[in-house]
Amino acid sequence: MSDRFSLYAKIPEPALRRLPWYLSYIKLLKKHGQTNVSSTQIAKKINVSATQIAKDLSYVDVSGKTRVGYDIDQLIEVLEDFLGFKKTHKAVLFGVGSLGAALLSDSGLEQYGLKILAGFDVNETIVNTTVHGIPVYHSDEFVEINKQIQASIGILTVPPDFAQEVADYMGIGGLRGVWNFTPFRIRVPEGMVLQNTSLYAHLAVMFNRLNTKYPTK
Ligand SMILES: NC(=O)c1ccc[n+]([C@@H]2O[C@H](COP(=O)([O-])OP(=O)(O)OC[C@H]3O[C@@H](n4cnc5c(N)ncnc54)[C@H](O)[C@@H]3O)[C@@H](O)[C@H]2O)c1
């Protein structure tokens, strides 16, 4: 992220979560040849009020013009920069099982600025192979290997019983952020960034909403 953004107020998380929606919508408009967009136009499609959109965009270094709106090329550039999608963040992944291997095969992550350089596992049948072109090493080799590759993010896709132990080990190897896919609520030392992601948590919310709207016997 550019230094210029450090001049701005800390953006609230809900606003930060909405910015990628705007980005993806304006990229679609660009694909259809549009060059400018107003917050009112975004609002109609995204289902967020125009006032909220203008407020969210006030956290990034871009300004719209009356009646013309925002320049789409500039808005895409600034949003991608702000969201960190233009920079390469080096990562490693622990636990090359079904979820881990799927993440290694997802080329979308690299487009969004996350480059996975290596996988680590303890299963001898996976160690010293490549998965989708990414080398997989034994977990014991992580600290030495990371001295060379200097990754800063660790993706955690091990069984929950090993989640805390592996997260602690990630810290020893110099990682500064953990993207935790396990359902285990890991603790990380102060200064380490933790992001928990769970498909199942979202699924539970959807089931709950469905049951509320359409109760079953
Ligand atoms: N967040 C989500 O939406 C989501 C979705 C699916 C699975 N999960 C979670 O992701 C994790 C992995 O699930 P999966 O289905 O891929 O399991 P899996 O059993 O297919 O894979 C786990 C892998 O971790 C490896 N492993 C075990 N101990 C290790 C260690 N100490 N260091 C490195 N690797 C180690 C195993 O050898 C295996 O290859 C689980 O915690 C699961 O609950 C989360």
mmCIF file of C-alpha atoms and ligand atoms in Angstrom:
data_model
loop_
_atom_site.group_PDB
_atom_site.id
_atom_site.type_symbol
_atom_site.label_atom_id
_atom_site.label_comp_id
_atom_site.label_asym_id
_atom_site.label_seq_id
_atom_site.Cartn_x
_atom_site.Cartn_y
_atom_site.Cartn_z
ATOM 1 C CA MET A 1 0.000 0.000 0.000
ATOM 2 C CA SER A 2 1.339 3.442 -0.857
ATOM 3 C CA ASP A 3 2.551 5.673 1.922
ATOM 4 C CA ARG A 4 0.107 8.350 0.884
ATOM 5 C CA PHE A 5 -2.683 6.262 2.425
ATOM 6 C CA SER A 6 -1.097 6.430 5.843
ATOM 7 C CA LEU A 7 -2.059 10.111 5.818
ATOM 8 C CA TYR A 8 -5.710 9.156 5.884
ATOM 9 C CA ALA A 9 -7.939 8.215 8.780
ATOM 10 C CA LYS A 10 -8.129 4.516 9.638
ATOM 11 C CA ILE A 11 -10.928 3.060 7.580
ATOM 12 C CA PRO A 12 -13.652 1.176 9.494
ATOM 13 C CA GLU A 13 -13.810 -2.532 8.662
ATOM 14 C CA PRO A 14 -17.361 -2.471 7.190
ATOM 15 C CA ALA A 15 -16.265 0.239 4.724
ATOM 16 C CA LEU A 16 -13.145 -1.758 3.890
ATOM 17 C CA ARG A 17 -15.292 -4.811 3.191
ATOM 18 C CA ARG A 18 -17.521 -2.832 0.809
ATOM 19 C CA LEU A 19 -14.716 -1.375 -1.308
ATOM 20 C CA PRO A 20 -14.083 -4.659 -3.227
ATOM 21 C CA TRP A 21 -17.798 -4.709 -4.214
ATOM 22 C CA TYR A 22 -17.450 -1.255 -5.751
ATOM 23 C CA LEU A 23 -14.218 -2.285 -7.442
ATOM 24 C CA SER A 24 -15.729 -5.366 -9.002
ATOM 25 C CA TYR A 25 -18.786 -3.431 -10.229
ATOM 26 C CA ILE A 26 -16.812 -0.577 -11.794
ATOM 27 C CA LYS A 27 -14.506 -3.102 -13.490
ATOM 28 C CA LEU A 28 -17.636 -4.515 -15.091
ATOM 29 C CA LEU A 29 -18.664 -1.022 -16.242
ATOM 30 C CA LYS A 30 -15.203 -0.479 -17.707
ATOM 31 C CA LYS A 31 -15.544 -3.763 -19.612
ATOM 32 C CA HIS A 32 -18.721 -2.350 -21.143
ATOM 33 C CA GLY A 33 -16.906 0.786 -22.271
ATOM 34 C CA GLN A 34 -18.070 3.206 -19.567
ATOM 35 C CA THR A 35 -15.541 5.851 -18.500
ATOM 36 C CA ASN A 36 -17.239 7.637 -15.571
ATOM 37 C CA VAL A 37 -19.481 6.576 -12.748
ATOM 38 C CA SER A 38 -21.364 8.376 -9.987
ATOM 39 C CA SER A 39 -21.970 7.076 -6.490
ATOM 40 C CA THR A 40 -25.696 7.146 -7.314
ATOM 41 C CA GLN A 41 -25.140 4.759 -10.223
ATOM 42 C CA ILE A 42 -23.058 2.395 -8.082
ATOM 43 C CA ALA A 43 -25.723 2.629 -5.362
ATOM 44 C CA LYS A 44 -28.480 1.415 -7.709
ATOM 45 C CA LYS A 45 -26.645 -1.850 -8.414
ATOM 46 C CA ILE A 46 -24.834 -2.541 -5.172
ATOM 47 C CA ASN A 47 -27.690 -1.871 -2.771
ATOM 48 C CA VAL A 48 -25.695 0.506 -0.590
ATOM 49 C CA SER A 49 -26.823 4.137 -0.328
ATOM 50 C CA ALA A 50 -25.062 6.746 -2.469
ATOM 51 C CA THR A 51 -24.193 8.691 0.688
ATOM 52 C CA GLN A 52 -22.539 5.622 2.194
ATOM 53 C CA ILE A 53 -20.610 4.964 -1.023
ATOM 54 C CA ALA A 54 -19.364 8.559 -1.176
ATOM 55 C CA LYS A 55 -18.347 8.290 2.480
ATOM 56 C CA ASP A 56 -16.522 4.983 1.908
ATOM 57 C CA LEU A 57 -14.722 6.433 -1.102
ATOM 58 C CA SER A 58 -13.685 9.461 0.933
ATOM 59 C CA TYR A 59 -11.201 7.156 2.724
ATOM 60 C CA VAL A 60 -9.325 6.607 -0.524
ATOM 61 C CA ASP A 61 -7.452 9.235 -2.471
ATOM 62 C CA VAL A 62 -9.994 9.900 -5.200
ATOM 63 C CA SER A 63 -12.518 12.642 -5.854
ATOM 64 C CA GLY A 64 -15.520 12.721 -8.117
ATOM 65 C CA LYS A 65 -16.710 15.660 -10.179
ATOM 66 C CA THR A 66 -20.220 17.095 -9.999
ATOM 67 C CA ARG A 67 -22.467 15.559 -12.665
ATOM 68 C CA VAL A 68 -19.556 13.556 -14.199
ATOM 69 C CA GLY A 69 -18.783 11.366 -11.199
ATOM 70 C CA TYR A 70 -15.574 9.407 -10.773
ATOM 71 C CA ASP A 71 -13.161 8.605 -13.570
ATOM 72 C CA ILE A 72 -13.408 4.800 -13.750
ATOM 73 C CA ASP A 73 -9.752 4.131 -14.681
ATOM 74 C CA GLN A 74 -8.559 6.309 -11.829
ATOM 75 C CA LEU A 75 -11.017 4.783 -9.366
ATOM 76 C CA ILE A 76 -9.926 1.235 -10.267
ATOM 77 C CA GLU A 77 -6.264 2.184 -9.924
ATOM 78 C CA VAL A 78 -6.746 3.881 -6.559
ATOM 79 C CA LEU A 79 -8.991 1.161 -5.119
ATOM 80 C CA GLU A 80 -6.648 -1.661 -6.187
ATOM 81 C CA ASP A 81 -3.733 0.212 -4.664
ATOM 82 C CA PHE A 82 -5.638 0.985 -1.448
ATOM 83 C CA LEU A 83 -6.850 -2.596 -1.060
ATOM 84 C CA GLY A 84 -3.317 -3.932 -1.531
ATOM 85 C CA PHE A 85 -4.274 -5.891 -4.663
ATOM 86 C CA LYS A 86 -1.530 -4.309 -6.783
ATOM 87 C CA LYS A 87 1.305 -5.292 -4.500
ATOM 88 C CA THR A 88 2.657 -8.834 -4.225
ATOM 89 C CA HIS A 89 2.298 -10.259 -0.724
ATOM 90 C CA LYS A 90 4.418 -13.375 -0.360
ATOM 91 C CA ALA A 91 2.740 -16.269 1.420
ATOM 92 C CA VAL A 92 3.246 -19.880 2.458
ATOM 93 C CA LEU A 93 0.562 -22.459 3.169
ATOM 94 C CA PHE A 94 0.526 -25.090 5.909
ATOM 95 C CA GLY A 95 -1.551 -28.209 5.304
ATOM 96 C CA VAL A 96 -1.677 -29.226 1.653
ATOM 97 C CA GLY A 97 -4.843 -31.332 1.997
ATOM 98 C CA SER A 98 -8.055 -30.862 0.053
ATOM 99 C CA LEU A 99 -8.598 -27.197 0.991
ATOM 100 C CA GLY A 100 -4.882 -26.316 0.926
ATOM 101 C CA ALA A 101 -4.375 -27.854 -2.518
ATOM 102 C CA ALA A 102 -7.461 -26.036 -3.817
ATOM 103 C CA LEU A 103 -6.023 -22.721 -2.605
ATOM 104 C CA LEU A 104 -2.690 -23.539 -4.252
ATOM 105 C CA SER A 105 -4.531 -24.025 -7.527
ATOM 106 C CA ASP A 106 -6.490 -20.763 -7.326
ATOM 107 C CA SER A 107 -4.900 -18.306 -9.746
ATOM 108 C CA GLY A 108 -7.330 -15.641 -8.513
ATOM 109 C CA LEU A 109 -5.334 -15.166 -5.311
ATOM 110 C CA GLU A 110 -2.315 -13.957 -7.258
ATOM 111 C CA GLN A 111 -4.475 -11.494 -9.183
ATOM 112 C CA TYR A 112 -5.509 -10.080 -5.817
ATOM 113 C CA GLY A 113 -1.922 -9.722 -4.667
ATOM 114 C CA LEU A 114 -1.315 -12.969 -2.765
ATOM 115 C CA LYS A 115 1.508 -15.097 -4.142
ATOM 116 C CA ILE A 116 1.901 -18.506 -2.487
ATOM 117 C CA LEU A 117 5.531 -19.525 -2.830
ATOM 118 C CA ALA A 118 5.560 -22.814 -0.930
ATOM 119 C CA GLY A 119 3.395 -25.355 0.816
ATOM 120 C CA PHE A 120 4.347 -27.231 4.001
ATOM 121 C CA ASP A 121 2.961 -30.520 5.205
ATOM 122 C CA VAL A 122 3.957 -33.476 7.354
ATOM 123 C CA ASN A 123 2.509 -36.178 5.118
ATOM 124 C CA GLU A 124 5.467 -37.911 3.437
ATOM 125 C CA THR A 125 3.425 -38.687 0.329
ATOM 126 C CA ILE A 126 2.951 -34.948 -0.335
ATOM 127 C CA VAL A 127 6.316 -33.641 0.908
ATOM 128 C CA ASN A 128 8.858 -33.015 -1.876
ATOM 129 C CA THR A 129 6.220 -32.915 -4.592
ATOM 130 C CA THR A 130 4.729 -29.926 -6.348
ATOM 131 C CA VAL A 131 1.059 -29.076 -6.262
ATOM 132 C CA HIS A 132 -0.085 -26.917 -9.158
ATOM 133 C CA GLY A 133 3.543 -25.953 -9.715
ATOM 134 C CA ILE A 134 4.119 -24.912 -6.081
ATOM 135 C CA PRO A 135 6.787 -26.873 -4.140
ATOM 136 C CA VAL A 136 5.701 -28.663 -0.974
ATOM 137 C CA TYR A 137 8.274 -29.115 1.794
ATOM 138 C CA HIS A 138 8.221 -30.814 5.166
ATOM 139 C CA SER A 139 6.980 -28.432 7.870
ATOM 140 C CA ASP A 140 10.269 -28.877 9.749
ATOM 141 C CA GLU A 141 12.040 -27.071 6.888
ATOM 142 C CA PHE A 142 9.895 -23.939 7.131
ATOM 143 C CA VAL A 143 12.165 -21.703 9.232
ATOM 144 C CA GLU A 144 15.186 -22.337 6.984
ATOM 145 C CA ILE A 145 13.201 -21.982 3.750
ATOM 146 C CA ASN A 146 11.525 -18.804 4.864
ATOM 147 C CA LYS A 147 14.909 -17.200 5.426
ATOM 148 C CA GLN A 148 15.291 -17.460 1.648
ATOM 149 C CA ILE A 149 11.782 -16.740 0.409
ATOM 150 C CA GLN A 150 10.865 -14.135 3.084
ATOM 151 C CA ALA A 151 7.128 -14.717 3.052
ATOM 152 C CA SER A 152 5.113 -12.577 5.448
ATOM 153 C CA ILE A 153 1.727 -14.324 5.372
ATOM 154 C CA GLY A 154 0.889 -17.866 6.442
ATOM 155 C CA ILE A 155 -2.230 -19.640 5.274
ATOM 156 C CA LEU A 156 -3.437 -22.168 7.819
ATOM 157 C CA THR A 157 -5.284 -25.198 6.433
ATOM 158 C CA VAL A 158 -4.214 -27.950 8.838
ATOM 159 C CA PRO A 159 -6.655 -30.040 10.921
ATOM 160 C CA PRO A 160 -7.985 -27.980 13.867
ATOM 161 C CA ASP A 161 -6.087 -30.075 16.447
ATOM 162 C CA PHE A 162 -2.778 -28.755 15.068
ATOM 163 C CA ALA A 163 -3.897 -25.197 14.333
ATOM 164 C CA GLN A 164 -2.427 -23.481 17.420
ATOM 165 C CA GLU A 165 0.845 -25.378 17.293
ATOM 166 C CA VAL A 166 1.353 -24.519 13.604
ATOM 167 C CA ALA A 167 0.314 -20.885 14.130
ATOM 168 C CA ASP A 168 2.966 -20.548 16.883
ATOM 169 C CA TYR A 169 5.528 -22.071 14.553
ATOM 170 C CA MET A 170 4.573 -19.584 11.794
ATOM 171 C CA GLY A 171 5.491 -16.753 14.161
ATOM 172 C CA ILE A 172 8.884 -18.323 14.880
ATOM 173 C CA GLY A 173 9.555 -18.400 11.123
ATOM 174 C CA GLY A 174 8.936 -14.658 10.854
ATOM 175 C CA LEU A 175 5.413 -14.510 9.434
ATOM 176 C CA ARG A 176 3.441 -11.387 10.304
ATOM 177 C CA GLY A 177 -0.045 -12.385 9.260
ATOM 178 C CA VAL A 178 -2.086 -15.584 9.511
ATOM 179 C CA TRP A 179 -5.044 -16.350 7.287
ATOM 180 C CA ASN A 180 -6.767 -18.989 9.384
ATOM 181 C CA PHE A 181 -9.167 -21.315 7.597
ATOM 182 C CA THR A 182 -9.407 -23.773 10.476
ATOM 183 C CA PRO A 183 -12.443 -23.562 12.773
ATOM 184 C CA PHE A 184 -10.056 -23.326 15.750
ATOM 185 C CA ARG A 185 -9.881 -19.856 17.335
ATOM 186 C CA ILE A 186 -6.110 -19.521 17.368
ATOM 187 C CA ARG A 187 -4.274 -16.936 19.463
ATOM 188 C CA VAL A 188 -1.461 -14.961 17.921
ATOM 189 C CA PRO A 189 1.099 -12.687 19.564
ATOM 190 C CA GLU A 190 0.520 -8.944 19.568
ATOM 191 C CA GLY A 191 1.691 -7.439 16.325
ATOM 192 C CA MET A 192 0.661 -10.446 14.266
ATOM 193 C CA VAL A 193 -2.371 -9.907 12.058
ATOM 194 C CA LEU A 194 -5.018 -12.624 12.181
ATOM 195 C CA GLN A 195 -7.824 -13.123 9.696
ATOM 196 C CA ASN A 196 -10.288 -15.970 10.233
ATOM 197 C CA THR A 197 -12.251 -17.192 7.226
ATOM 198 C CA SER A 198 -14.960 -19.798 7.354
ATOM 199 C CA LEU A 199 -17.331 -20.920 4.634
ATOM 200 C CA TYR A 200 -19.259 -22.843 7.251
ATOM 201 C CA ALA A 201 -19.900 -19.781 9.414
ATOM 202 C CA HIS A 202 -21.519 -18.076 6.418
ATOM 203 C CA LEU A 203 -23.448 -21.223 5.668
ATOM 204 C CA ALA A 204 -24.786 -21.256 9.240
ATOM 205 C CA VAL A 205 -25.949 -17.644 8.828
ATOM 206 C CA MET A 206 -27.716 -18.566 5.586
ATOM 207 C CA PHE A 207 -29.419 -21.604 7.186
ATOM 208 C CA ASN A 208 -30.522 -19.445 10.100
ATOM 209 C CA ARG A 209 -31.984 -16.758 7.807
ATOM 210 C CA LEU A 210 -33.702 -19.389 5.658
ATOM 211 C CA ASN A 211 -35.218 -21.075 8.712
ATOM 212 C CA THR A 212 -36.446 -17.732 10.017
ATOM 213 C CA LYS A 213 -38.066 -16.818 6.697
ATOM 214 C CA TYR A 214 -39.322 -20.283 5.785
ATOM 215 C CA PRO A 215 -39.676 -22.269 9.026
ATOM 216 C CA THR A 216 -39.704 -26.025 8.538
ATOM 217 C CA LYS A 217 -41.526 -28.406 10.829
HETATM 218 N N1 LIG B 1 -12.645 -22.062 6.282
HETATM 219 C C1 LIG B 1 -13.363 -22.881 5.564
HETATM 220 O O1 LIG B 1 -14.331 -22.499 4.968
HETATM 221 C C2 LIG B 1 -12.951 -24.326 5.496
HETATM 222 C C3 LIG B 1 -13.379 -25.161 4.463
HETATM 223 C C4 LIG B 1 -12.884 -26.472 4.451
HETATM 224 C C5 LIG B 1 -12.011 -26.905 5.434
HETATM 225 N N2 LIG B 1 -11.653 -26.059 6.444
HETATM 226 C C6 LIG B 1 -10.672 -26.422 7.475
HETATM 227 O O2 LIG B 1 -9.400 -26.464 6.828
HETATM 228 C C7 LIG B 1 -8.578 -27.445 7.438
HETATM 229 C C8 LIG B 1 -8.133 -28.449 6.379
HETATM 230 O O3 LIG B 1 -9.233 -29.152 5.859
HETATM 231 P P1 LIG B 1 -9.028 -30.234 4.713
HETATM 232 O O4 LIG B 1 -10.369 -30.740 4.376
HETATM 233 O O5 LIG B 1 -8.162 -29.679 3.633
HETATM 234 O O6 LIG B 1 -8.226 -31.366 5.526
HETATM 235 P P2 LIG B 1 -7.210 -32.440 4.967
HETATM 236 O O7 LIG B 1 -7.140 -33.511 5.985
HETATM 237 O O8 LIG B 1 -7.533 -32.789 3.552
HETATM 238 O O9 LIG B 1 -5.802 -31.649 4.956
HETATM 239 C C9 LIG B 1 -5.071 -31.315 6.084
HETATM 240 C C10 LIG B 1 -3.602 -31.378 5.734
HETATM 241 O O10 LIG B 1 -2.846 -30.854 6.831
HETATM 242 C C11 LIG B 1 -1.688 -31.648 6.961
HETATM 243 N N3 LIG B 1 -1.090 -31.460 8.286
HETATM 244 C C12 LIG B 1 -1.414 -32.063 9.471
HETATM 245 N N4 LIG B 1 -0.598 -31.609 10.447
HETATM 246 C C13 LIG B 1 0.235 -30.710 9.883
HETATM 247 C C14 LIG B 1 1.300 -29.895 10.371
HETATM 248 N N5 LIG B 1 1.670 -29.940 11.648
HETATM 249 N N6 LIG B 1 1.965 -29.089 9.502
HETATM 250 C C15 LIG B 1 1.595 -29.059 8.198
HETATM 251 N N7 LIG B 1 0.605 -29.799 7.679
HETATM 252 C C16 LIG B 1 -0.072 -30.613 8.513
HETATM 253 C C17 LIG B 1 -2.174 -33.054 6.661
HETATM 254 O O11 LIG B 1 -1.102 -33.912 6.331
HETATM 255 C C18 LIG B 1 -3.091 -32.783 5.477
HETATM 256 O O12 LIG B 1 -2.406 -32.853 4.241
HETATM 257 C C19 LIG B 1 -9.410 -28.049 8.559
HETATM 258 O O13 LIG B 1 -9.104 -27.366 9.750
HETATM 259 C C20 LIG B 1 -10.848 -27.778 8.118
HETATM 260 O O14 LIG B 1 -11.745 -27.715 9.209
HETATM 261 C C21 LIG B 1 -12.107 -24.791 6.476
#
